[in-house]
Amino acid sequence: MPSQEDLKRTMRDKTTEELYLLLNVHSQDYKPEALEIAGEELSQRQLDGPTMKRIARMRRIARTAEKGPEEKD
């Protein structure tokens, strides 16, 4: 099992988009400790407008994929 420092290093190395997906799309694949560290890392980052737009687009894509081709908003 990775140490807390290893998890922190791993989360620091992830892109903002990867952290978002980890927390909001694939959270069931991670232990609570990893999710907490990922959330802390994401909250410490200064997110600019273009990054926020990419994240919003990723959220829409993920929601569409979860609903499948038959279901739409």
Coordinates of C-alpha atoms in Angstrom, one line a residue:
M1 CA 0.0 0.0 0.0
P2 CA 1.5 3.4 -1.0
S3 CA 2.4 5.8 1.8
Q4 CA 0.5 9.1 2.2
E5 CA 3.6 10.9 0.8
D6 CA 3.5 8.6 -2.3
L7 CA -0.2 9.4 -2.8
K8 CA 0.5 13.1 -2.5
R9 CA 3.3 12.9 -5.0
T10 CA 1.1 10.9 -7.4
M11 CA -1.8 13.4 -7.2
R12 CA 0.6 16.4 -7.7
D13 CA 1.8 14.7 -10.9
K14 CA -1.8 14.4 -12.3
T15 CA -3.2 17.0 -14.6
T16 CA -6.2 19.0 -13.4
E17 CA -8.4 17.1 -15.8
E18 CA -7.2 13.8 -14.4
L19 CA -7.9 14.9 -10.9
Y20 CA -11.4 16.0 -11.8
L21 CA -12.1 12.6 -13.5
L22 CA -10.7 10.7 -10.5
L23 CA -13.0 12.6 -8.1
N24 CA -16.1 12.9 -10.2
V25 CA -16.2 10.1 -12.6
H26 CA -14.1 7.2 -11.3
S27 CA -14.3 7.8 -7.6
Q28 CA -15.6 4.3 -7.0
D29 CA -12.2 3.0 -8.1
Y30 CA -10.3 4.7 -5.4
K31 CA -10.0 4.5 -1.6
P32 CA -11.2 7.4 0.6
E33 CA -7.6 8.4 1.5
A34 CA -6.7 8.8 -2.2
L35 CA -9.9 10.8 -2.9
E36 CA -9.2 13.1 0.0
I37 CA -5.6 13.8 -1.2
A38 CA -6.8 14.3 -4.8
G39 CA -9.5 16.8 -3.5
E40 CA -6.9 18.7 -1.5
E41 CA -4.5 18.9 -4.5
L42 CA -7.3 20.1 -6.8
S43 CA -8.4 22.8 -4.4
Q44 CA -4.9 24.1 -4.1
R45 CA -4.6 24.7 -7.8
Q46 CA -5.4 28.1 -9.3
L47 CA -7.8 27.2 -12.1
D48 CA -8.1 29.7 -14.9
G49 CA -11.0 30.2 -17.2
P50 CA -9.9 27.9 -20.0
T51 CA -9.2 25.1 -17.5
M52 CA -12.6 25.6 -16.0
K53 CA -14.2 25.4 -19.4
R54 CA -12.4 22.1 -20.2
I55 CA -13.5 20.7 -16.9
A56 CA -17.1 21.7 -17.6
R57 CA -16.9 20.1 -21.0
M58 CA -15.5 16.9 -19.5
R59 CA -18.4 16.9 -17.0
R60 CA -20.9 17.1 -19.8
I61 CA -19.1 14.3 -21.8
A62 CA -19.0 12.1 -18.7
R63 CA -22.7 12.6 -17.9
T64 CA -23.6 11.8 -21.5
A65 CA -21.5 8.6 -21.4
E66 CA -23.1 7.5 -18.1
K67 CA -26.6 8.0 -19.6
G68 CA -25.8 6.1 -22.7
P69 CA -26.9 6.8 -26.3
E70 CA -30.6 6.3 -25.5
E71 CA -31.0 8.9 -22.7
K72 CA -30.4 12.6 -23.3
D73 CA -30.8 15.7 -21.0

